[in-house]
């Protein structure tokens, strides 16, 4: 690729063959010399290791040619040893392979630097804040304890068939909301709900939030003041529900008063009958 350089105003550029002088490009020269020195050092080390390997191979060849004394041969035959037990070669794997080195860049070809440390540390036993713990968890866990731990973990969710529905902590507010949902058939007399077959509150459930639709007008949405934290608060703030609640409460009180009045009158009549019967018995006894 050819470059066009504007030399107007600088007469020295017309006679220059390079844009940078020797003093200006010293950094790049030092970097190249350093890489070359590193490669030369590796070559020198490789030659030394190759020479050591050749010397060891020559020593092993010489040892193979040495004959063991006949006395030792008889001793080995009595014990049942062979020559391989004595002249056993121990092969040590090389600590460094020069095939892993990239000659051009002077770096290793292996992926030692690309290890995801955070991912590997998640599997580690050493967690953050370990120094604050008073006791460390046991290394060996019995099968009985493992089963109990797995059972507790399974009880935290409903299972994969129910999309791992969680079992959250039931607070007082959540308990009130669940009781309202259980008695929802009494909230609206015009709406029919299927009978609830659960006698106790559910253990596995999840609380959601209704989001406003983008198609709704601004005036149709609830304001922050109208929004409530729980279902019970919303019901208490609903005027129609309060009106219906007062009506039902009045009906219940009236029915209770009527039933109490009927019970009172029945008890009164029974007492009068018992008193009249006692008076008749007394009258008969006095005549006799």
Tab-separated table of C-alpha atoms in Angstrom:
chain	number	residue	atom	x	y	z
A	1	UNK	CA	0.000	0.000	0.000
A	2	UNK	CA	1.382	3.448	-0.965
A	3	UNK	CA	1.069	6.488	1.310
A	4	UNK	CA	0.979	10.122	0.224
A	5	UNK	CA	2.689	12.485	2.667
A	6	UNK	CA	2.313	16.234	2.515
A	7	UNK	CA	5.805	17.754	2.842
A	8	UNK	CA	4.802	21.408	2.538
A	9	UNK	CA	6.456	23.472	5.231
A	10	UNK	CA	9.042	20.842	6.211
A	11	UNK	CA	12.031	20.551	3.877
A	12	UNK	CA	13.643	17.762	5.940
A	13	UNK	CA	10.888	15.311	5.004
A	14	UNK	CA	11.883	15.491	1.330
A	15	UNK	CA	15.258	13.888	1.976
A	16	UNK	CA	14.108	11.407	4.664
A	17	UNK	CA	13.741	7.742	3.755
A	18	UNK	CA	11.909	6.865	7.019
A	19	UNK	CA	9.292	8.764	9.004
A	20	UNK	CA	10.860	7.905	12.397
A	21	UNK	CA	14.451	8.437	13.351
A	22	UNK	CA	16.569	5.866	15.162
A	23	UNK	CA	16.037	7.641	18.496
A	24	UNK	CA	12.268	7.738	18.036
A	25	UNK	CA	11.864	4.014	17.284
A	26	UNK	CA	14.005	2.772	20.146
A	27	UNK	CA	10.984	1.301	21.922
A	28	UNK	CA	10.173	-1.015	19.052
A	29	UNK	CA	13.788	-2.047	18.680
A	30	UNK	CA	13.962	-2.889	22.384
A	31	UNK	CA	10.760	-4.950	22.135
A	32	UNK	CA	12.107	-6.881	19.134
A	33	UNK	CA	15.452	-7.451	20.863
A	34	UNK	CA	13.678	-8.669	23.969
A	35	UNK	CA	11.570	-11.185	22.020
A	36	UNK	CA	14.647	-12.362	20.137
A	37	UNK	CA	16.584	-12.719	23.393
A	38	UNK	CA	13.734	-14.748	24.910
A	39	UNK	CA	13.632	-17.060	21.892
A	40	UNK	CA	17.409	-17.462	21.973
A	41	UNK	CA	17.217	-18.346	25.642
A	42	UNK	CA	14.588	-20.987	24.931
A	43	UNK	CA	16.699	-22.438	22.124
A	44	UNK	CA	19.727	-22.583	24.391
A	45	UNK	CA	17.702	-24.256	27.161
A	46	UNK	CA	16.300	-26.755	24.667
A	47	UNK	CA	19.796	-27.666	23.502
A	48	UNK	CA	20.928	-28.183	27.114
A	49	UNK	CA	17.951	-30.444	27.846
A	50	UNK	CA	18.491	-32.399	24.635
A	51	UNK	CA	22.134	-32.892	25.595
A	52	UNK	CA	21.092	-34.167	29.042
A	53	UNK	CA	18.644	-36.612	27.465
A	54	UNK	CA	21.341	-37.918	25.127
A	55	UNK	CA	23.771	-38.355	28.044
A	56	UNK	CA	21.159	-40.287	30.044
A	57	UNK	CA	20.421	-42.516	27.060
A	58	UNK	CA	24.150	-43.286	26.679
A	59	UNK	CA	24.400	-44.166	30.386
A	60	UNK	CA	21.380	-46.470	30.101
A	61	UNK	CA	22.933	-48.210	27.086
A	62	UNK	CA	26.153	-48.754	29.012
A	63	UNK	CA	24.262	-50.150	32.004
A	64	UNK	CA	22.434	-52.636	29.791
A	65	UNK	CA	25.730	-54.041	28.563
A	66	UNK	CA	27.098	-54.570	32.114
A	67	UNK	CA	26.872	-58.214	33.271
A	68	UNK	CA	25.846	-58.874	36.857
A	69	UNK	CA	27.989	-61.205	38.891
A	70	UNK	CA	26.917	-64.877	38.848
A	71	UNK	CA	26.448	-64.770	42.630
A	72	UNK	CA	23.705	-62.183	42.233
A	73	UNK	CA	22.161	-64.198	39.397
A	74	UNK	CA	21.845	-67.243	41.677
A	75	UNK	CA	20.401	-65.082	44.435
A	76	UNK	CA	17.816	-63.585	42.082
A	77	UNK	CA	16.870	-67.034	40.767
A	78	UNK	CA	16.277	-68.364	44.314
A	79	UNK	CA	14.059	-65.404	45.210
A	80	UNK	CA	12.314	-65.438	41.836
A	81	UNK	CA	13.383	-61.999	40.687
A	82	UNK	CA	14.180	-61.118	37.119
A	83	UNK	CA	16.638	-58.667	35.704
A	84	UNK	CA	13.800	-56.210	35.005
A	85	UNK	CA	13.295	-55.695	38.783
A	86	UNK	CA	16.862	-54.500	39.162
A	87	UNK	CA	17.410	-52.658	35.893
A	88	UNK	CA	14.084	-50.854	35.927
A	89	UNK	CA	14.077	-47.615	33.994
A	90	UNK	CA	12.087	-44.805	35.553
A	91	UNK	CA	10.752	-42.550	32.831
A	92	UNK	CA	10.007	-39.027	34.014
A	93	UNK	CA	7.700	-36.930	31.876
A	94	UNK	CA	9.230	-33.654	30.722
A	95	UNK	CA	8.048	-30.635	32.634
A	96	UNK	CA	7.897	-28.420	29.565
A	97	UNK	CA	7.318	-29.209	25.890
A	98	UNK	CA	8.823	-26.810	23.389
A	99	UNK	CA	5.975	-27.600	21.006
A	100	UNK	CA	3.773	-25.456	23.272
A	101	UNK	CA	5.791	-22.350	22.421
A	102	UNK	CA	4.734	-20.075	19.564
A	103	UNK	CA	7.990	-18.955	17.935
A	104	UNK	CA	6.542	-15.844	16.314
A	105	UNK	CA	4.917	-14.325	19.403
A	106	UNK	CA	7.066	-16.016	22.070
A	107	UNK	CA	3.930	-17.051	24.024
A	108	UNK	CA	2.523	-20.422	25.041
A	109	UNK	CA	-0.078	-22.031	22.812
A	110	UNK	CA	-1.881	-23.576	25.795
A	111	UNK	CA	-5.032	-21.980	27.233
A	112	UNK	CA	-3.714	-21.542	30.764
A	113	UNK	CA	-4.662	-17.864	30.878
A	114	UNK	CA	-8.226	-18.360	29.598
A	115	UNK	CA	-9.562	-20.153	32.693
A	116	UNK	CA	-12.802	-18.658	34.060
A	117	UNK	CA	-11.774	-18.085	37.677
A	118	UNK	CA	-15.265	-17.102	38.910
A	119	UNK	CA	-16.839	-20.235	37.429
A	120	UNK	CA	-14.197	-22.481	38.980
A	121	UNK	CA	-14.439	-20.787	42.388
A	122	UNK	CA	-18.188	-21.561	42.547
A	123	UNK	CA	-17.272	-25.247	42.826
A	124	UNK	CA	-14.717	-24.546	45.536
A	125	UNK	CA	-15.313	-25.352	49.199
A	126	UNK	CA	-13.644	-22.100	50.240
A	127	UNK	CA	-16.372	-19.470	50.161
A	128	UNK	CA	-16.139	-15.719	50.955
A	129	UNK	CA	-16.247	-15.009	54.679
A	130	UNK	CA	-14.715	-18.355	55.627
A	131	UNK	CA	-12.508	-16.715	58.244
A	132	UNK	CA	-15.616	-15.531	60.144
A	133	UNK	CA	-16.996	-19.043	60.589
A	134	UNK	CA	-16.664	-20.645	64.028
A	135	UNK	CA	-16.585	-24.169	62.610
A	136	UNK	CA	-16.033	-25.678	59.176
A	137	UNK	CA	-18.473	-28.162	57.593
A	138	UNK	CA	-17.589	-31.825	57.938
A	139	UNK	CA	-15.698	-33.366	55.038
A	140	UNK	CA	-17.530	-36.690	55.349
A	141	UNK	CA	-21.336	-36.715	55.522
A	142	UNK	CA	-23.265	-39.894	56.308
A	143	UNK	CA	-25.881	-41.279	53.937
A	144	UNK	CA	-28.668	-40.598	56.445
A	145	UNK	CA	-27.686	-36.945	56.716
A	146	UNK	CA	-27.350	-36.652	52.938
A	147	UNK	CA	-30.883	-37.996	52.479
A	148	UNK	CA	-32.196	-35.468	55.013
A	149	UNK	CA	-30.401	-32.616	53.225
A	150	UNK	CA	-31.750	-33.712	49.838
A	151	UNK	CA	-35.268	-34.038	51.283
A	152	UNK	CA	-35.092	-30.475	52.653
A	153	UNK	CA	-33.863	-29.226	49.272
A	154	UNK	CA	-36.714	-31.013	47.485
A	155	UNK	CA	-39.274	-29.520	49.863
A	156	UNK	CA	-38.233	-26.002	48.865
A	157	UNK	CA	-39.945	-26.400	45.474
A	158	UNK	CA	-42.949	-28.302	44.095
A	159	UNK	CA	-40.757	-30.118	41.572
A	160	UNK	CA	-39.826	-29.896	37.880
A	161	UNK	CA	-43.320	-31.039	36.806
A	162	UNK	CA	-44.693	-27.884	38.476
A	163	UNK	CA	-41.940	-25.654	37.051
A	164	UNK	CA	-40.154	-25.629	40.450
A	165	UNK	CA	-42.901	-23.630	42.151
A	166	UNK	CA	-41.285	-22.243	45.338
A	167	UNK	CA	-42.495	-22.452	48.932
A	168	UNK	CA	-42.043	-18.879	50.203
A	169	UNK	CA	-42.093	-17.770	53.819
A	170	UNK	CA	-45.692	-17.110	54.900
A	171	UNK	CA	-45.868	-13.737	56.615
A	172	UNK	CA	-48.941	-12.268	58.300
A	173	UNK	CA	-49.826	-10.211	55.202
A	174	UNK	CA	-49.476	-13.208	52.888
A	175	UNK	CA	-51.580	-15.315	55.255
A	176	UNK	CA	-54.392	-12.729	55.160
A	177	UNK	CA	-54.276	-12.605	51.356
A	178	UNK	CA	-54.465	-16.402	51.127
A	179	UNK	CA	-57.444	-16.465	53.477
A	180	UNK	CA	-59.185	-13.829	51.345
A	181	UNK	CA	-58.586	-15.931	48.230
A	182	UNK	CA	-59.931	-18.993	50.018
A	183	UNK	CA	-63.142	-17.105	50.916
A	184	UNK	CA	-63.474	-15.354	47.537
A	185	UNK	CA	-66.963	-16.783	46.971
A	186	UNK	CA	-68.269	-14.473	49.734
A	187	UNK	CA	-66.770	-11.331	48.194
A	188	UNK	CA	-68.964	-11.064	45.107
A	189	UNK	CA	-72.492	-12.587	45.216
A	190	UNK	CA	-72.935	-12.244	41.422
A	191	UNK	CA	-69.805	-14.232	40.560
A	192	UNK	CA	-69.645	-18.017	40.792
A	193	UNK	CA	-66.454	-19.667	42.024
A	194	UNK	CA	-65.651	-23.342	42.151
A	195	UNK	CA	-65.657	-24.769	45.653
A	196	UNK	CA	-62.237	-24.771	47.252
A	197	UNK	CA	-61.240	-28.330	48.139
A	198	UNK	CA	-58.254	-27.275	50.256
A	199	UNK	CA	-58.924	-27.061	53.983
A	200	UNK	CA	-55.486	-25.619	54.752
A	201	UNK	CA	-53.535	-22.778	53.187
A	202	UNK	CA	-51.337	-23.729	50.220
A	203	UNK	CA	-47.637	-24.326	50.812
A	204	UNK	CA	-46.349	-23.801	47.270
A	205	UNK	CA	-47.386	-20.585	45.552
A	206	UNK	CA	-45.962	-17.475	43.940
A	207	UNK	CA	-47.060	-13.855	44.175
A	208	UNK	CA	-47.367	-11.919	40.914
A	209	UNK	CA	-47.993	-8.323	39.992
A	210	UNK	CA	-50.551	-7.025	37.476
A	211	UNK	CA	-48.921	-4.612	35.059
A	212	UNK	CA	-50.793	-1.828	33.302
A	213	UNK	CA	-51.393	-2.348	29.620
A	214	UNK	CA	-49.876	0.077	27.161
A	215	UNK	CA	-53.275	0.283	25.401
A	216	UNK	CA	-55.045	1.645	28.500
A	217	UNK	CA	-55.598	5.359	28.768
A	218	UNK	CA	-53.791	7.264	31.508
A	219	UNK	CA	-57.080	8.094	33.262
A	220	UNK	CA	-58.020	4.391	33.366
A	221	UNK	CA	-54.909	3.443	35.343
A	222	UNK	CA	-54.636	3.513	39.118
A	223	UNK	CA	-52.622	6.255	40.726
A	224	UNK	CA	-49.900	5.627	43.294
A	225	UNK	CA	-52.281	6.668	46.053
A	226	UNK	CA	-54.914	4.188	44.886
A	227	UNK	CA	-52.448	1.314	44.665
A	228	UNK	CA	-52.287	-0.837	47.775
A	229	UNK	CA	-49.680	-3.248	49.012
A	230	UNK	CA	-51.920	-6.255	49.727
A	231	UNK	CA	-55.307	-7.590	48.637
A	232	UNK	CA	-56.805	-6.928	52.059
A	233	UNK	CA	-55.847	-3.252	51.817
A	234	UNK	CA	-57.435	-3.053	48.365
A	235	UNK	CA	-60.667	-4.593	49.605
A	236	UNK	CA	-60.799	-2.234	52.575
A	237	UNK	CA	-60.304	0.725	50.227
A	238	UNK	CA	-63.023	-0.452	47.802
A	239	UNK	CA	-66.285	1.480	48.385
A	240	UNK	CA	-68.542	-1.131	46.754
A	241	UNK	CA	-67.031	-3.896	48.833
A	242	UNK	CA	-67.516	-1.869	52.009
A	243	UNK	CA	-71.165	-1.281	51.077
A	244	UNK	CA	-71.720	-4.977	50.390
A	245	UNK	CA	-69.829	-5.912	53.545
A	246	UNK	CA	-72.017	-3.642	55.689
A	247	UNK	CA	-75.148	-5.092	54.105
A	248	UNK	CA	-74.059	-8.672	54.764
A	249	UNK	CA	-73.017	-7.789	58.314
A	250	UNK	CA	-76.441	-6.264	58.977
A	251	UNK	CA	-78.176	-9.360	57.609
A	252	UNK	CA	-76.070	-11.628	59.798
A	253	UNK	CA	-76.782	-9.525	62.895
A	254	UNK	CA	-80.528	-9.499	62.157
A	255	UNK	CA	-80.578	-13.265	61.659
A	256	UNK	CA	-78.676	-13.698	64.870
A	257	UNK	CA	-81.114	-11.486	66.774
A	258	UNK	CA	-84.093	-13.367	65.344
A	259	UNK	CA	-82.570	-16.697	66.213
A	260	UNK	CA	-81.710	-15.453	69.695
A	261	UNK	CA	-85.281	-14.153	70.171
A	262	UNK	CA	-86.758	-17.478	69.047
A	263	UNK	CA	-84.411	-19.348	71.342
A	264	UNK	CA	-85.295	-17.029	74.226
A	265	UNK	CA	-89.047	-17.479	73.702
A	266	UNK	CA	-88.721	-21.269	73.402
A	267	UNK	CA	-86.742	-21.452	76.611
A	268	UNK	CA	-89.315	-19.200	78.318
A	269	UNK	CA	-92.216	-21.428	77.254
A	270	UNK	CA	-90.381	-24.530	78.447
A	271	UNK	CA	-89.749	-22.886	81.824
A	272	UNK	CA	-93.423	-21.885	82.156
A	273	UNK	CA	-94.513	-25.432	81.324
A	274	UNK	CA	-92.114	-26.870	83.885
A	275	UNK	CA	-93.317	-24.393	86.535
A	276	UNK	CA	-96.990	-25.182	85.801
A	277	UNK	CA	-96.327	-28.908	86.066
A	278	UNK	CA	-94.575	-28.448	89.408
A	279	UNK	CA	-97.509	-26.413	90.744
A	280	UNK	CA	-99.982	-29.164	89.789
A	281	UNK	CA	-97.866	-31.823	91.533
A	282	UNK	CA	-97.710	-29.687	94.688
A	283	UNK	CA	-101.475	-29.163	94.609
A	284	UNK	CA	-102.110	-32.932	94.378
A	285	UNK	CA	-99.746	-33.629	97.290
A	286	UNK	CA	-101.482	-30.994	99.489
A	287	UNK	CA	-104.918	-32.559	98.866
A	288	UNK	CA	-103.709	-36.006	99.786
